[in-house]
Every structure is written in C-alpha cells, then in structure tokens.
Amino acid sequence: MNITPCSIKTLKGLYDISGVEVGQHFYWQIGGFQIHAQVLITSWFIITILLGSVIIAVRNPQTISIDGQNFFKYVLEFIRDLSKTQIGEEYGLWVPFIRTMFLFIFVSNWSGALLPWKIIELPHGEGKLIAGSNT
C-alpha cells in the first residue's frame, strides 16, 4: 500500500481551488443572512403550483371522485402505501412529512425539465432563473 505524503502547501492549494465559484448567483441580504434568491424564487413558485393545483382539484369535492380529485386521491394513497411498506406499522405520524417532501421534490425536478426557466432574466447573477433542483 503506497501512501503519498501530502504537504501543507498541497492542502492549501486544494483549499484555494475549493473556493472557486462557477458563474455568479443572485443573492439577497435579509437581516444578517445571505439568501440564495434563485432557489427562493423557484421554491415559492413550486409551492404556488402545488397549492394552486390542490385548490383547483378539490374546490368542489364530490362523493364519487372525478378528474383532479381522483388524481390527488391516487397520489396521496400511493405515498401512504409506500410509507407503510418502508416504515412499517408506525408509519402514520410520518405520512404528512413524507408526502410534503415527495411532492415538493417531484414537482421541483419536473419543473426543471418542463418549464422554460431560462427565459426569465435576473439582475446580477447567472443572468437567467434556473430550476431549484438544478442549482
């Protein structure tokens, strides 16, 4: 087994390389915090899509599910069943959290593939808004 000795100078060089940033990003200063604005904007857009679609789908609930209500019922039951098989009998408390994370990540990933984010120009930064899952 060969172990190559590593000097402090080599480690310093690696540390300097780790600070290299490809492209510029759009940041906001809010209070004492630096916030990545591109991720924040796309995250709120995804939340708006999810809430809007749920409100439209279940605004007039029917005893016999139709259209969007039926689709959301299927998705929520799928996630519940998946949680039950992975976690076991004590899955009940975890289902709301798992549903939220699953739907947010799923819609974020698909928004990166389906929505033309690159057409929205941003001041200072990469120049265009990109999907949150791609940052």
PDB file of C-alpha atoms in Angstrom:
ATOM      1  CA  MET A   1       0.000   0.000   0.000  1.00  0.00           C
ATOM      2  CA  ASN A   2       1.562   3.258  -1.116  1.00  0.00           C
ATOM      3  CA  ILE A   3       0.766   6.359   0.874  1.00  0.00           C
ATOM      4  CA  THR A   4       1.807   9.596  -0.745  1.00  0.00           C
ATOM      5  CA  PRO A   5       2.943  12.226   1.733  1.00  0.00           C
ATOM      6  CA  CYS A   6       0.948  15.431   1.496  1.00  0.00           C
ATOM      7  CA  SER A   7       2.437  18.786   2.346  1.00  0.00           C
ATOM      8  CA  ILE A   8       0.712  21.814   3.814  1.00  0.00           C
ATOM      9  CA  LYS A   9       1.335  23.635   0.533  1.00  0.00           C
ATOM     10  CA  THR A  10      -0.618  20.964  -1.387  1.00  0.00           C
ATOM     11  CA  LEU A  11      -3.502  21.174   1.066  1.00  0.00           C
ATOM     12  CA  LYS A  12      -3.513  24.980   0.816  1.00  0.00           C
ATOM     13  CA  GLY A  13      -3.734  24.688  -2.984  1.00  0.00           C
ATOM     14  CA  LEU A  14      -6.698  22.312  -2.722  1.00  0.00           C
ATOM     15  CA  TYR A  15      -8.403  24.680  -0.290  1.00  0.00           C
ATOM     16  CA  ASP A  16      -7.950  27.590  -2.703  1.00  0.00           C
ATOM     17  CA  ILE A  17      -9.466  25.557  -5.550  1.00  0.00           C
ATOM     18  CA  SER A  18     -12.488  24.654  -3.417  1.00  0.00           C
ATOM     19  CA  GLY A  19     -13.402  28.354  -3.214  1.00  0.00           C
ATOM     20  CA  VAL A  20     -13.730  28.719  -6.980  1.00  0.00           C
ATOM     21  CA  GLU A  21     -17.304  29.557  -7.990  1.00  0.00           C
ATOM     22  CA  VAL A  22     -18.557  28.788 -11.488  1.00  0.00           C
ATOM     23  CA  GLY A  23     -20.848  31.589 -12.649  1.00  0.00           C
ATOM     24  CA  GLN A  24     -22.389  34.168 -10.386  1.00  0.00           C
ATOM     25  CA  HIS A  25     -25.512  33.713  -8.336  1.00  0.00           C
ATOM     26  CA  PHE A  26     -28.257  36.113  -7.341  1.00  0.00           C
ATOM     27  CA  TYR A  27     -28.250  36.727  -3.563  1.00  0.00           C
ATOM     28  CA  TRP A  28     -30.354  38.864  -1.235  1.00  0.00           C
ATOM     29  CA  GLN A  29     -29.228  40.253   2.099  1.00  0.00           C
ATOM     30  CA  ILE A  30     -32.116  39.964   4.567  1.00  0.00           C
ATOM     31  CA  GLY A  31     -31.199  40.925   8.083  1.00  0.00           C
ATOM     32  CA  GLY A  32     -27.843  39.342   8.767  1.00  0.00           C
ATOM     33  CA  PHE A  33     -28.464  36.451   6.374  1.00  0.00           C
ATOM     34  CA  GLN A  34     -27.354  35.933   2.797  1.00  0.00           C
ATOM     35  CA  ILE A  35     -30.135  34.153   0.877  1.00  0.00           C
ATOM     36  CA  HIS A  36     -29.766  32.447  -2.498  1.00  0.00           C
ATOM     37  CA  ALA A  37     -32.563  34.307  -4.307  1.00  0.00           C
ATOM     38  CA  GLN A  38     -32.790  31.970  -7.314  1.00  0.00           C
ATOM     39  CA  VAL A  39     -33.569  28.987  -5.100  1.00  0.00           C
ATOM     40  CA  LEU A  40     -36.019  31.027  -3.016  1.00  0.00           C
ATOM     41  CA  ILE A  41     -37.903  32.307  -6.079  1.00  0.00           C
ATOM     42  CA  THR A  42     -38.197  28.886  -7.709  1.00  0.00           C
ATOM     43  CA  SER A  43     -39.165  27.227  -4.400  1.00  0.00           C
ATOM     44  CA  TRP A  44     -42.023  29.681  -3.898  1.00  0.00           C
ATOM     45  CA  PHE A  45     -43.085  29.156  -7.497  1.00  0.00           C
ATOM     46  CA  ILE A  46     -43.213  25.373  -6.916  1.00  0.00           C
ATOM     47  CA  ILE A  47     -45.199  25.885  -3.701  1.00  0.00           C
ATOM     48  CA  THR A  48     -47.642  28.091  -5.635  1.00  0.00           C
ATOM     49  CA  ILE A  49     -48.049  25.404  -8.320  1.00  0.00           C
ATOM     50  CA  LEU A  50     -48.730  22.716  -5.702  1.00  0.00           C
ATOM     51  CA  LEU A  51     -51.197  24.789  -3.668  1.00  0.00           C
ATOM     52  CA  GLY A  52     -52.964  26.101  -6.754  1.00  0.00           C
ATOM     53  CA  SER A  53     -53.422  22.652  -8.266  1.00  0.00           C
ATOM     54  CA  VAL A  54     -54.734  21.226  -4.982  1.00  0.00           C
ATOM     55  CA  ILE A  55     -57.178  24.118  -4.548  1.00  0.00           C
ATOM     56  CA  ILE A  56     -58.447  23.718  -8.116  1.00  0.00           C
ATOM     57  CA  ALA A  57     -58.723  19.932  -7.800  1.00  0.00           C
ATOM     58  CA  VAL A  58     -60.640  19.847  -4.515  1.00  0.00           C
ATOM     59  CA  ARG A  59     -62.600  23.108  -4.579  1.00  0.00           C
ATOM     60  CA  ASN A  60     -65.837  21.200  -5.223  1.00  0.00           C
ATOM     61  CA  PRO A  61     -65.447  17.792  -3.515  1.00  0.00           C
ATOM     62  CA  GLN A  62     -67.686  15.008  -4.783  1.00  0.00           C
ATOM     63  CA  THR A  63     -68.735  11.807  -3.056  1.00  0.00           C
ATOM     64  CA  ILE A  64     -67.615   9.918  -6.156  1.00  0.00           C
ATOM     65  CA  SER A  65     -64.174  11.275  -7.096  1.00  0.00           C
ATOM     66  CA  ILE A  66     -63.763  12.804 -10.551  1.00  0.00           C
ATOM     67  CA  ASP A  67     -60.872  14.321 -12.533  1.00  0.00           C
ATOM     68  CA  GLY A  68     -58.329  16.192 -10.383  1.00  0.00           C
ATOM     69  CA  GLN A  69     -59.815  14.973  -7.112  1.00  0.00           C
ATOM     70  CA  ASN A  70     -59.353  11.385  -8.271  1.00  0.00           C
ATOM     71  CA  PHE A  71     -55.757  12.083  -9.347  1.00  0.00           C
ATOM     72  CA  PHE A  72     -54.787  13.629  -5.989  1.00  0.00           C
ATOM     73  CA  LYS A  73     -56.519  10.824  -4.114  1.00  0.00           C
ATOM     74  CA  TYR A  74     -54.433   8.315  -6.076  1.00  0.00           C
ATOM     75  CA  VAL A  75     -51.162  10.200  -5.449  1.00  0.00           C
ATOM     76  CA  LEU A  76     -51.799  10.573  -1.710  1.00  0.00           C
ATOM     77  CA  GLU A  77     -52.771   6.905  -1.330  1.00  0.00           C
ATOM     78  CA  PHE A  78     -49.677   5.864  -3.288  1.00  0.00           C
ATOM     79  CA  ILE A  79     -47.406   7.828  -0.941  1.00  0.00           C
ATOM     80  CA  ARG A  80     -49.257   6.499   2.123  1.00  0.00           C
ATOM     81  CA  ASP A  81     -48.868   2.894   0.936  1.00  0.00           C
ATOM     82  CA  LEU A  82     -45.207   3.467   0.096  1.00  0.00           C
ATOM     83  CA  SER A  83     -44.639   4.891   3.589  1.00  0.00           C
ATOM     84  CA  LYS A  84     -46.382   1.929   5.179  1.00  0.00           C
ATOM     85  CA  THR A  85     -44.251  -0.623   3.324  1.00  0.00           C
ATOM     86  CA  GLN A  86     -40.978   1.204   4.073  1.00  0.00           C
ATOM     87  CA  ILE A  87     -41.563   2.307   7.680  1.00  0.00           C
ATOM     88  CA  GLY A  88     -43.876  -0.397   8.998  1.00  0.00           C
ATOM     89  CA  GLU A  89     -46.915  -0.175  11.215  1.00  0.00           C
ATOM     90  CA  GLU A  90     -45.819   3.074  12.867  1.00  0.00           C
ATOM     91  CA  TYR A  91     -45.959   4.977   9.571  1.00  0.00           C
ATOM     92  CA  GLY A  92     -48.926   7.213  10.449  1.00  0.00           C
ATOM     93  CA  LEU A  93     -47.007  10.099  12.010  1.00  0.00           C
ATOM     94  CA  TRP A  94     -44.552  10.259   9.103  1.00  0.00           C
ATOM     95  CA  VAL A  95     -47.037  10.349   6.214  1.00  0.00           C
ATOM     96  CA  PRO A  96     -47.678  14.150   6.130  1.00  0.00           C
ATOM     97  CA  PHE A  97     -43.933  14.889   6.182  1.00  0.00           C
ATOM     98  CA  ILE A  98     -43.131  12.274   3.524  1.00  0.00           C
ATOM     99  CA  ARG A  99     -45.996  13.494   1.295  1.00  0.00           C
ATOM    100  CA  THR A 100     -44.797  17.083   1.535  1.00  0.00           C
ATOM    101  CA  MET A 101     -41.171  16.243   0.764  1.00  0.00           C
ATOM    102  CA  PHE A 102     -42.076  13.808  -2.030  1.00  0.00           C
ATOM    103  CA  LEU A 103     -44.409  16.219  -3.819  1.00  0.00           C
ATOM    104  CA  PHE A 104     -42.076  19.215  -3.465  1.00  0.00           C
ATOM    105  CA  ILE A 105     -39.023  17.333  -4.784  1.00  0.00           C
ATOM    106  CA  PHE A 106     -41.019  15.617  -7.538  1.00  0.00           C
ATOM    107  CA  VAL A 107     -42.539  18.859  -8.839  1.00  0.00           C
ATOM    108  CA  SER A 108     -39.198  20.703  -8.497  1.00  0.00           C
ATOM    109  CA  ASN A 109     -37.413  18.111 -10.605  1.00  0.00           C
ATOM    110  CA  TRP A 110     -40.109  18.091 -13.269  1.00  0.00           C
ATOM    111  CA  SER A 111     -40.259  21.886 -13.341  1.00  0.00           C
ATOM    112  CA  GLY A 112     -36.592  21.900 -14.293  1.00  0.00           C
ATOM    113  CA  ALA A 113     -37.389  19.674 -17.257  1.00  0.00           C
ATOM    114  CA  LEU A 114     -40.716  21.154 -18.384  1.00  0.00           C
ATOM    115  CA  LEU A 115     -40.715  24.882 -17.607  1.00  0.00           C
ATOM    116  CA  PRO A 116     -38.655  27.360 -19.662  1.00  0.00           C
ATOM    117  CA  TRP A 117     -36.842  28.900 -16.660  1.00  0.00           C
ATOM    118  CA  LYS A 118     -34.077  30.275 -18.861  1.00  0.00           C
ATOM    119  CA  ILE A 119     -36.396  32.940 -20.335  1.00  0.00           C
ATOM    120  CA  ILE A 120     -36.709  34.817 -17.023  1.00  0.00           C
ATOM    121  CA  GLU A 121     -33.874  37.347 -16.782  1.00  0.00           C
ATOM    122  CA  LEU A 122     -32.441  38.240 -13.379  1.00  0.00           C
ATOM    123  CA  PRO A 123     -30.280  41.231 -12.465  1.00  0.00           C
ATOM    124  CA  HIS A 124     -26.794  40.344 -11.206  1.00  0.00           C
ATOM    125  CA  GLY A 125     -26.090  36.656 -11.311  1.00  0.00           C
ATOM    126  CA  GLU A 126     -26.145  33.946 -13.899  1.00  0.00           C
ATOM    127  CA  GLY A 127     -28.464  36.075 -15.968  1.00  0.00           C
ATOM    128  CA  LYS A 128     -31.360  33.662 -16.067  1.00  0.00           C
ATOM    129  CA  LEU A 129     -33.521  31.928 -13.492  1.00  0.00           C
ATOM    130  CA  ILE A 130     -32.972  28.180 -13.255  1.00  0.00           C
ATOM    131  CA  ALA A 131     -34.974  25.487 -11.513  1.00  0.00           C
ATOM    132  CA  GLY A 132     -34.250  24.984  -7.810  1.00  0.00           C
ATOM    133  CA  SER A 133     -33.386  21.331  -8.265  1.00  0.00           C
ATOM    134  CA  ASN A 134     -30.667  22.231 -10.782  1.00  0.00           C
ATOM    135  CA  THR A 135     -28.780  24.730  -8.610  1.00  0.00           C
TER     136      THR A 135
END
